[in-house]
Amino acid sequence: MGTVQQSRAQRVAVGCVALIALVVVVSGCRPEPAATPSSSPSITMKDPTPAPSVSPIETQKPQADFELPAACEEIYSAAMLASLESANPPLNDPGVTMLSTENADLLEIIHGGAPTLRCSWGQPSEYGLATNVTVIDDDQTAAILAALPAAGFGCEALGDGTVCRIEQKGVTLDDKEYTRGETHYVGDGAVVTTAWINFAPDGYTEDVVATLFG
């Protein structure tokens, strides 16, 4: 019995040691008491950083002060209109499909949505002309003045703008000779494009320029 009592006494002692160790561990995990605030926290305000200034972006350049005529009769002087009506009527025959130019740069501008007035003279045949008056901006003006000389047009000053011409001769499949050409005027806010075949009235473009641009 002495041995059994001794063994029990040892187990009780070990249990006490374990309990004491647990108390020590738990005591060691207790959070420290929170510090008592001595006063209200002070807040330092900083001036907001100014946002960078944004300049407005110009999305579209204003068109030049050019008023597109409402009708073809308004682009000619009275004398030129009478001459055209006599020499090669009618005005604006619906069957005439001649373009006012074959230059790709000009066609892109004319058919790109710019305000345009189209006028033609004559019936569907190899005798007549077609003219477009198209409103353009400064960038388009510069592009046209660069494109026409590069395409072989001869250019010179006319009034306050520039006139460019090209002409060629040929023979049809029926062995008939023909002469065709283009005359284009680039003015302030507009371009006047004219293509003609076997019909080039003297002073035609000059009359249109004087009527439209003064």
PDB file of C-alpha atoms in Angstrom:
ATOM      1  CA  MET A   1       0.000   0.000   0.000  1.00  0.00           C
ATOM      2  CA  GLY A   2       2.859   2.332   0.645  1.00  0.00           C
ATOM      3  CA  THR A   3       3.875   2.108  -2.987  1.00  0.00           C
ATOM      4  CA  VAL A   4       0.341   2.888  -4.241  1.00  0.00           C
ATOM      5  CA  GLN A   5       0.045   5.919  -1.982  1.00  0.00           C
ATOM      6  CA  GLN A   6       3.413   7.157  -3.162  1.00  0.00           C
ATOM      7  CA  SER A   7       2.345   6.835  -6.819  1.00  0.00           C
ATOM      8  CA  ARG A   8      -0.877   8.756  -6.167  1.00  0.00           C
ATOM      9  CA  ALA A   9       1.073  11.440  -4.372  1.00  0.00           C
ATOM     10  CA  GLN A  10       3.345  11.835  -7.397  1.00  0.00           C
ATOM     11  CA  ARG A  11       0.385  12.137  -9.793  1.00  0.00           C
ATOM     12  CA  VAL A  12      -1.187  14.811  -7.613  1.00  0.00           C
ATOM     13  CA  ALA A  13       2.095  16.690  -7.553  1.00  0.00           C
ATOM     14  CA  VAL A  14       2.423  16.518 -11.359  1.00  0.00           C
ATOM     15  CA  GLY A  15      -1.165  17.683 -11.737  1.00  0.00           C
ATOM     16  CA  CYS A  16      -0.480  20.652  -9.516  1.00  0.00           C
ATOM     17  CA  VAL A  17       2.584  21.544 -11.495  1.00  0.00           C
ATOM     18  CA  ALA A  18       0.589  21.361 -14.746  1.00  0.00           C
ATOM     19  CA  LEU A  19      -2.142  23.539 -13.271  1.00  0.00           C
ATOM     20  CA  ILE A  20       0.354  26.086 -12.063  1.00  0.00           C
ATOM     21  CA  ALA A  21       1.934  26.146 -15.542  1.00  0.00           C
ATOM     22  CA  LEU A  22      -1.497  26.687 -17.165  1.00  0.00           C
ATOM     23  CA  VAL A  23      -2.216  29.585 -14.854  1.00  0.00           C
ATOM     24  CA  VAL A  24       1.097  31.120 -15.763  1.00  0.00           C
ATOM     25  CA  VAL A  25       0.419  30.720 -19.545  1.00  0.00           C
ATOM     26  CA  VAL A  26      -3.097  32.146 -19.311  1.00  0.00           C
ATOM     27  CA  SER A  27      -1.853  35.018 -17.219  1.00  0.00           C
ATOM     28  CA  GLY A  28       0.809  35.714 -19.790  1.00  0.00           C
ATOM     29  CA  CYS A  29      -1.851  35.994 -22.621  1.00  0.00           C
ATOM     30  CA  ARG A  30      -3.969  38.575 -20.883  1.00  0.00           C
ATOM     31  CA  PRO A  31      -4.113  41.832 -22.888  1.00  0.00           C
ATOM     32  CA  GLU A  32      -2.619  44.842 -21.316  1.00  0.00           C
ATOM     33  CA  PRO A  33      -5.149  47.372 -20.126  1.00  0.00           C
ATOM     34  CA  ALA A  34      -5.874  50.011 -22.782  1.00  0.00           C
ATOM     35  CA  ALA A  35      -4.274  53.311 -22.222  1.00  0.00           C
ATOM     36  CA  THR A  36      -6.619  56.027 -21.068  1.00  0.00           C
ATOM     37  CA  PRO A  37      -6.654  58.864 -23.640  1.00  0.00           C
ATOM     38  CA  SER A  38      -5.295  61.970 -22.151  1.00  0.00           C
ATOM     39  CA  SER A  39      -7.116  64.346 -24.478  1.00  0.00           C
ATOM     40  CA  SER A  40      -8.981  64.513 -27.820  1.00  0.00           C
ATOM     41  CA  PRO A  41      -6.742  63.700 -30.795  1.00  0.00           C
ATOM     42  CA  SER A  42      -5.601  66.697 -32.809  1.00  0.00           C
ATOM     43  CA  ILE A  43      -6.233  66.621 -36.588  1.00  0.00           C
ATOM     44  CA  THR A  44      -3.940  68.498 -38.963  1.00  0.00           C
ATOM     45  CA  MET A  45      -5.752  69.676 -42.117  1.00  0.00           C
ATOM     46  CA  LYS A  46      -3.709  69.842 -45.317  1.00  0.00           C
ATOM     47  CA  ASP A  47      -4.609  72.096 -48.211  1.00  0.00           C
ATOM     48  CA  PRO A  48      -5.969  69.989 -51.074  1.00  0.00           C
ATOM     49  CA  THR A  49      -3.617  69.568 -53.984  1.00  0.00           C
ATOM     50  CA  PRO A  50      -5.014  71.624 -56.864  1.00  0.00           C
ATOM     51  CA  ALA A  51      -6.087  69.545 -59.844  1.00  0.00           C
ATOM     52  CA  PRO A  52      -4.225  70.234 -63.083  1.00  0.00           C
ATOM     53  CA  SER A  53      -5.989  72.733 -65.296  1.00  0.00           C
ATOM     54  CA  VAL A  54      -7.495  71.234 -68.422  1.00  0.00           C
ATOM     55  CA  SER A  55      -7.599  73.274 -71.588  1.00  0.00           C
ATOM     56  CA  PRO A  56     -10.577  72.658 -73.867  1.00  0.00           C
ATOM     57  CA  ILE A  57      -9.770  70.456 -76.836  1.00  0.00           C
ATOM     58  CA  GLU A  58     -10.701  71.859 -80.192  1.00  0.00           C
ATOM     59  CA  THR A  59     -12.548  69.011 -81.877  1.00  0.00           C
ATOM     60  CA  GLN A  60     -13.447  70.756 -85.082  1.00  0.00           C
ATOM     61  CA  LYS A  61     -11.970  73.758 -86.775  1.00  0.00           C
ATOM     62  CA  PRO A  62     -14.499  76.375 -87.736  1.00  0.00           C
ATOM     63  CA  GLN A  63     -15.370  76.593 -91.384  1.00  0.00           C
ATOM     64  CA  ALA A  64     -14.317  79.690 -93.265  1.00  0.00           C
ATOM     65  CA  ASP A  65     -16.992  82.328 -93.770  1.00  0.00           C
ATOM     66  CA  PHE A  66     -18.192  80.997 -97.130  1.00  0.00           C
ATOM     67  CA  GLU A  67     -21.883  80.761 -97.934  1.00  0.00           C
ATOM     68  CA  LEU A  68     -22.710  77.968-100.341  1.00  0.00           C
ATOM     69  CA  PRO A  69     -25.119  79.131-103.068  1.00  0.00           C
ATOM     70  CA  ALA A  70     -28.573  77.606-103.017  1.00  0.00           C
ATOM     71  CA  ALA A  71     -28.792  77.039-106.785  1.00  0.00           C
ATOM     72  CA  CYS A  72     -26.454  76.653-109.754  1.00  0.00           C
ATOM     73  CA  GLU A  73     -27.755  79.815-111.398  1.00  0.00           C
ATOM     74  CA  GLU A  74     -26.172  81.767-108.529  1.00  0.00           C
ATOM     75  CA  ILE A  75     -22.580  80.772-109.323  1.00  0.00           C
ATOM     76  CA  TYR A  76     -22.485  82.561-112.705  1.00  0.00           C
ATOM     77  CA  SER A  77     -22.757  86.111-113.880  1.00  0.00           C
ATOM     78  CA  ALA A  78     -25.853  86.895-115.922  1.00  0.00           C
ATOM     79  CA  ALA A  79     -23.791  87.018-119.124  1.00  0.00           C
ATOM     80  CA  MET A  80     -22.085  83.642-118.516  1.00  0.00           C
ATOM     81  CA  LEU A  81     -25.384  81.991-117.566  1.00  0.00           C
ATOM     82  CA  ALA A  82     -26.999  83.197-120.786  1.00  0.00           C
ATOM     83  CA  SER A  83     -24.016  81.972-122.808  1.00  0.00           C
ATOM     84  CA  LEU A  84     -24.116  78.499-121.260  1.00  0.00           C
ATOM     85  CA  GLU A  85     -27.867  78.194-121.742  1.00  0.00           C
ATOM     86  CA  SER A  86     -27.376  79.030-125.407  1.00  0.00           C
ATOM     87  CA  ALA A  87     -24.245  76.988-126.129  1.00  0.00           C
ATOM     88  CA  ASN A  88     -24.861  73.688-124.328  1.00  0.00           C
ATOM     89  CA  PRO A  89     -28.161  73.242-122.514  1.00  0.00           C
ATOM     90  CA  PRO A  90     -29.660  71.975-120.344  1.00  0.00           C
ATOM     91  CA  LEU A  91     -28.490  72.773-116.842  1.00  0.00           C
ATOM     92  CA  ASN A  92     -28.341  69.682-114.629  1.00  0.00           C
ATOM     93  CA  ASP A  93     -29.600  67.001-116.993  1.00  0.00           C
ATOM     94  CA  PRO A  94     -30.237  63.987-114.697  1.00  0.00           C
ATOM     95  CA  GLY A  95     -28.558  61.697-117.229  1.00  0.00           C
ATOM     96  CA  VAL A  96     -25.188  63.449-116.955  1.00  0.00           C
ATOM     97  CA  THR A  97     -23.045  61.479-114.512  1.00  0.00           C
ATOM     98  CA  MET A  98     -19.675  63.105-115.241  1.00  0.00           C
ATOM     99  CA  LEU A  99     -17.638  63.777-112.110  1.00  0.00           C
ATOM    100  CA  SER A 100     -16.183  67.219-111.536  1.00  0.00           C
ATOM    101  CA  THR A 101     -12.744  65.648-111.052  1.00  0.00           C
ATOM    102  CA  GLU A 102     -10.982  62.299-111.234  1.00  0.00           C
ATOM    103  CA  ASN A 103      -8.434  63.238-108.587  1.00  0.00           C
ATOM    104  CA  ALA A 104      -8.760  60.852-105.637  1.00  0.00           C
ATOM    105  CA  ASP A 105      -7.828  63.452-103.013  1.00  0.00           C
ATOM    106  CA  LEU A 106     -10.474  65.867-104.240  1.00  0.00           C
ATOM    107  CA  LEU A 107     -13.110  63.150-104.577  1.00  0.00           C
ATOM    108  CA  GLU A 108     -12.527  62.105-100.974  1.00  0.00           C
ATOM    109  CA  ILE A 109     -13.258  65.653 -99.816  1.00  0.00           C
ATOM    110  CA  ILE A 110     -16.219  66.258-102.153  1.00  0.00           C
ATOM    111  CA  HIS A 111     -17.911  62.974-101.302  1.00  0.00           C
ATOM    112  CA  GLY A 112     -16.881  62.944 -97.652  1.00  0.00           C
ATOM    113  CA  GLY A 113     -19.893  64.879 -96.411  1.00  0.00           C
ATOM    114  CA  ALA A 114     -18.747  68.447 -97.046  1.00  0.00           C
ATOM    115  CA  PRO A 115     -21.525  70.824 -98.179  1.00  0.00           C
ATOM    116  CA  THR A 116     -21.475  70.698-101.996  1.00  0.00           C
ATOM    117  CA  LEU A 117     -23.428  72.136-104.914  1.00  0.00           C
ATOM    118  CA  ARG A 118     -23.227  70.191-108.213  1.00  0.00           C
ATOM    119  CA  CYS A 119     -23.883  71.772-111.605  1.00  0.00           C
ATOM    120  CA  SER A 120     -23.601  70.262-115.094  1.00  0.00           C
ATOM    121  CA  TRP A 121     -24.150  71.475-118.641  1.00  0.00           C
ATOM    122  CA  GLY A 122     -25.170  69.435-121.671  1.00  0.00           C
ATOM    123  CA  GLN A 123     -26.798  66.093-122.338  1.00  0.00           C
ATOM    124  CA  PRO A 124     -25.236  62.670-121.810  1.00  0.00           C
ATOM    125  CA  SER A 125     -22.581  62.664-124.516  1.00  0.00           C
ATOM    126  CA  GLU A 126     -18.915  63.403-125.088  1.00  0.00           C
ATOM    127  CA  TYR A 127     -19.594  67.121-124.948  1.00  0.00           C
ATOM    128  CA  GLY A 128     -20.171  68.949-121.691  1.00  0.00           C
ATOM    129  CA  LEU A 129     -18.890  69.821-118.238  1.00  0.00           C
ATOM    130  CA  ALA A 130     -19.581  69.319-114.554  1.00  0.00           C
ATOM    131  CA  THR A 131     -18.757  71.662-111.682  1.00  0.00           C
ATOM    132  CA  ASN A 132     -18.889  71.209-107.928  1.00  0.00           C
ATOM    133  CA  VAL A 133     -18.636  73.985-105.353  1.00  0.00           C
ATOM    134  CA  THR A 134     -17.555  72.461-102.028  1.00  0.00           C
ATOM    135  CA  VAL A 135     -17.016  74.065 -98.634  1.00  0.00           C
ATOM    136  CA  ILE A 136     -13.582  73.227 -97.169  1.00  0.00           C
ATOM    137  CA  ASP A 137     -11.564  74.036 -94.055  1.00  0.00           C
ATOM    138  CA  ASP A 138      -7.940  75.128 -93.711  1.00  0.00           C
ATOM    139  CA  ASP A 139      -6.541  71.589 -93.490  1.00  0.00           C
ATOM    140  CA  GLN A 140      -8.387  70.531 -96.621  1.00  0.00           C
ATOM    141  CA  THR A 141      -7.200  73.651 -98.427  1.00  0.00           C
ATOM    142  CA  ALA A 142      -3.586  72.793 -97.637  1.00  0.00           C
ATOM    143  CA  ALA A 143      -4.104  69.162 -98.682  1.00  0.00           C
ATOM    144  CA  ILE A 144      -5.588  70.163-102.052  1.00  0.00           C
ATOM    145  CA  LEU A 145      -2.847  72.678-102.797  1.00  0.00           C
ATOM    146  CA  ALA A 146      -0.275  69.957-102.133  1.00  0.00           C
ATOM    147  CA  ALA A 147      -2.092  67.206-104.050  1.00  0.00           C
ATOM    148  CA  LEU A 148      -2.809  68.991-107.342  1.00  0.00           C
ATOM    149  CA  PRO A 149       0.768  69.945-108.329  1.00  0.00           C
ATOM    150  CA  ALA A 150       1.877  66.441-107.354  1.00  0.00           C
ATOM    151  CA  ALA A 151      -0.743  65.059-109.770  1.00  0.00           C
ATOM    152  CA  GLY A 152       0.620  67.089-112.673  1.00  0.00           C
ATOM    153  CA  PHE A 153      -1.629  70.150-112.493  1.00  0.00           C
ATOM    154  CA  GLY A 154      -0.204  73.532-113.377  1.00  0.00           C
ATOM    155  CA  CYS A 155      -1.154  76.057-110.703  1.00  0.00           C
ATOM    156  CA  GLU A 156      -1.056  79.843-110.495  1.00  0.00           C
ATOM    157  CA  ALA A 157      -2.591  82.654-108.511  1.00  0.00           C
ATOM    158  CA  LEU A 158      -6.103  83.820-109.387  1.00  0.00           C
ATOM    159  CA  GLY A 159      -7.623  86.561-107.294  1.00  0.00           C
ATOM    160  CA  ASP A 160      -7.044  85.697-103.642  1.00  0.00           C
ATOM    161  CA  GLY A 161      -6.770  81.988-104.359  1.00  0.00           C
ATOM    162  CA  THR A 162      -5.123  79.454-106.637  1.00  0.00           C
ATOM    163  CA  VAL A 163      -6.287  77.948-109.934  1.00  0.00           C
ATOM    164  CA  CYS A 164      -4.922  74.618-111.168  1.00  0.00           C
ATOM    165  CA  ARG A 165      -5.386  73.154-114.673  1.00  0.00           C
ATOM    166  CA  ILE A 166      -4.657  69.975-116.560  1.00  0.00           C
ATOM    167  CA  GLU A 167      -5.580  68.966-120.104  1.00  0.00           C
ATOM    168  CA  GLN A 168      -5.141  65.958-122.354  1.00  0.00           C
ATOM    169  CA  LYS A 169      -6.038  64.887-125.877  1.00  0.00           C
ATOM    170  CA  GLY A 170      -6.963  61.436-127.115  1.00  0.00           C
ATOM    171  CA  VAL A 171      -8.849  59.355-129.640  1.00  0.00           C
ATOM    172  CA  THR A 172     -12.045  57.410-128.933  1.00  0.00           C
ATOM    173  CA  LEU A 173     -12.733  53.851-130.047  1.00  0.00           C
ATOM    174  CA  ASP A 174     -14.590  55.398-132.967  1.00  0.00           C
ATOM    175  CA  ASP A 175     -11.409  57.199-134.044  1.00  0.00           C
ATOM    176  CA  LYS A 176     -12.765  60.551-132.946  1.00  0.00           C
ATOM    177  CA  GLU A 177     -10.395  63.014-131.362  1.00  0.00           C
ATOM    178  CA  TYR A 178     -11.318  64.522-128.038  1.00  0.00           C
ATOM    179  CA  THR A 179      -9.932  67.038-125.575  1.00  0.00           C
ATOM    180  CA  ARG A 180     -10.703  66.825-121.906  1.00  0.00           C
ATOM    181  CA  GLY A 181      -9.416  68.515-118.819  1.00  0.00           C
ATOM    182  CA  GLU A 182      -9.963  69.750-115.312  1.00  0.00           C
ATOM    183  CA  THR A 183      -9.812  73.232-113.843  1.00  0.00           C
ATOM    184  CA  HIS A 184      -9.952  73.709-110.086  1.00  0.00           C
ATOM    185  CA  TYR A 185      -9.963  76.859-107.995  1.00  0.00           C
ATOM    186  CA  VAL A 186      -9.043  76.834-104.303  1.00  0.00           C
ATOM    187  CA  GLY A 187     -10.323  79.932-102.533  1.00  0.00           C
ATOM    188  CA  ASP A 188     -11.108  81.115 -99.042  1.00  0.00           C
ATOM    189  CA  GLY A 189     -13.424  78.480 -97.607  1.00  0.00           C
ATOM    190  CA  ALA A 190     -14.318  76.636-100.810  1.00  0.00           C
ATOM    191  CA  VAL A 191     -12.984  74.714-103.792  1.00  0.00           C
ATOM    192  CA  VAL A 192     -14.544  74.910-107.265  1.00  0.00           C
ATOM    193  CA  THR A 193     -13.842  71.726-109.252  1.00  0.00           C
ATOM    194  CA  THR A 194     -14.667  71.457-112.954  1.00  0.00           C
ATOM    195  CA  ALA A 195     -14.155  68.605-115.414  1.00  0.00           C
ATOM    196  CA  TRP A 196     -14.969  69.094-119.084  1.00  0.00           C
ATOM    197  CA  ILE A 197     -14.836  67.183-122.353  1.00  0.00           C
ATOM    198  CA  ASN A 198     -14.820  68.962-125.701  1.00  0.00           C
ATOM    199  CA  PHE A 199     -16.516  71.937-124.026  1.00  0.00           C
ATOM    200  CA  ALA A 200     -14.396  74.527-122.252  1.00  0.00           C
ATOM    201  CA  PRO A 201     -16.054  77.959-122.408  1.00  0.00           C
ATOM    202  CA  ASP A 202     -13.598  80.846-122.318  1.00  0.00           C
ATOM    203  CA  GLY A 203     -13.393  82.456-118.893  1.00  0.00           C
ATOM    204  CA  TYR A 204     -15.670  79.837-117.279  1.00  0.00           C
ATOM    205  CA  THR A 205     -13.798  79.321-114.015  1.00  0.00           C
ATOM    206  CA  GLU A 206     -12.785  82.982-113.842  1.00  0.00           C
ATOM    207  CA  ASP A 207     -16.463  83.954-114.035  1.00  0.00           C
ATOM    208  CA  VAL A 208     -17.425  81.543-111.252  1.00  0.00           C
ATOM    209  CA  VAL A 209     -14.596  82.843-109.058  1.00  0.00           C
ATOM    210  CA  ALA A 210     -15.576  86.482-109.633  1.00  0.00           C
ATOM    211  CA  THR A 211     -19.231  85.688-108.876  1.00  0.00           C
ATOM    212  CA  LEU A 212     -18.607  83.653-105.728  1.00  0.00           C
ATOM    213  CA  PHE A 213     -15.578  85.343-104.209  1.00  0.00           C
ATOM    214  CA  GLY A 214     -15.853  88.891-105.597  1.00  0.00           C
TER     215      GLY A 214
END
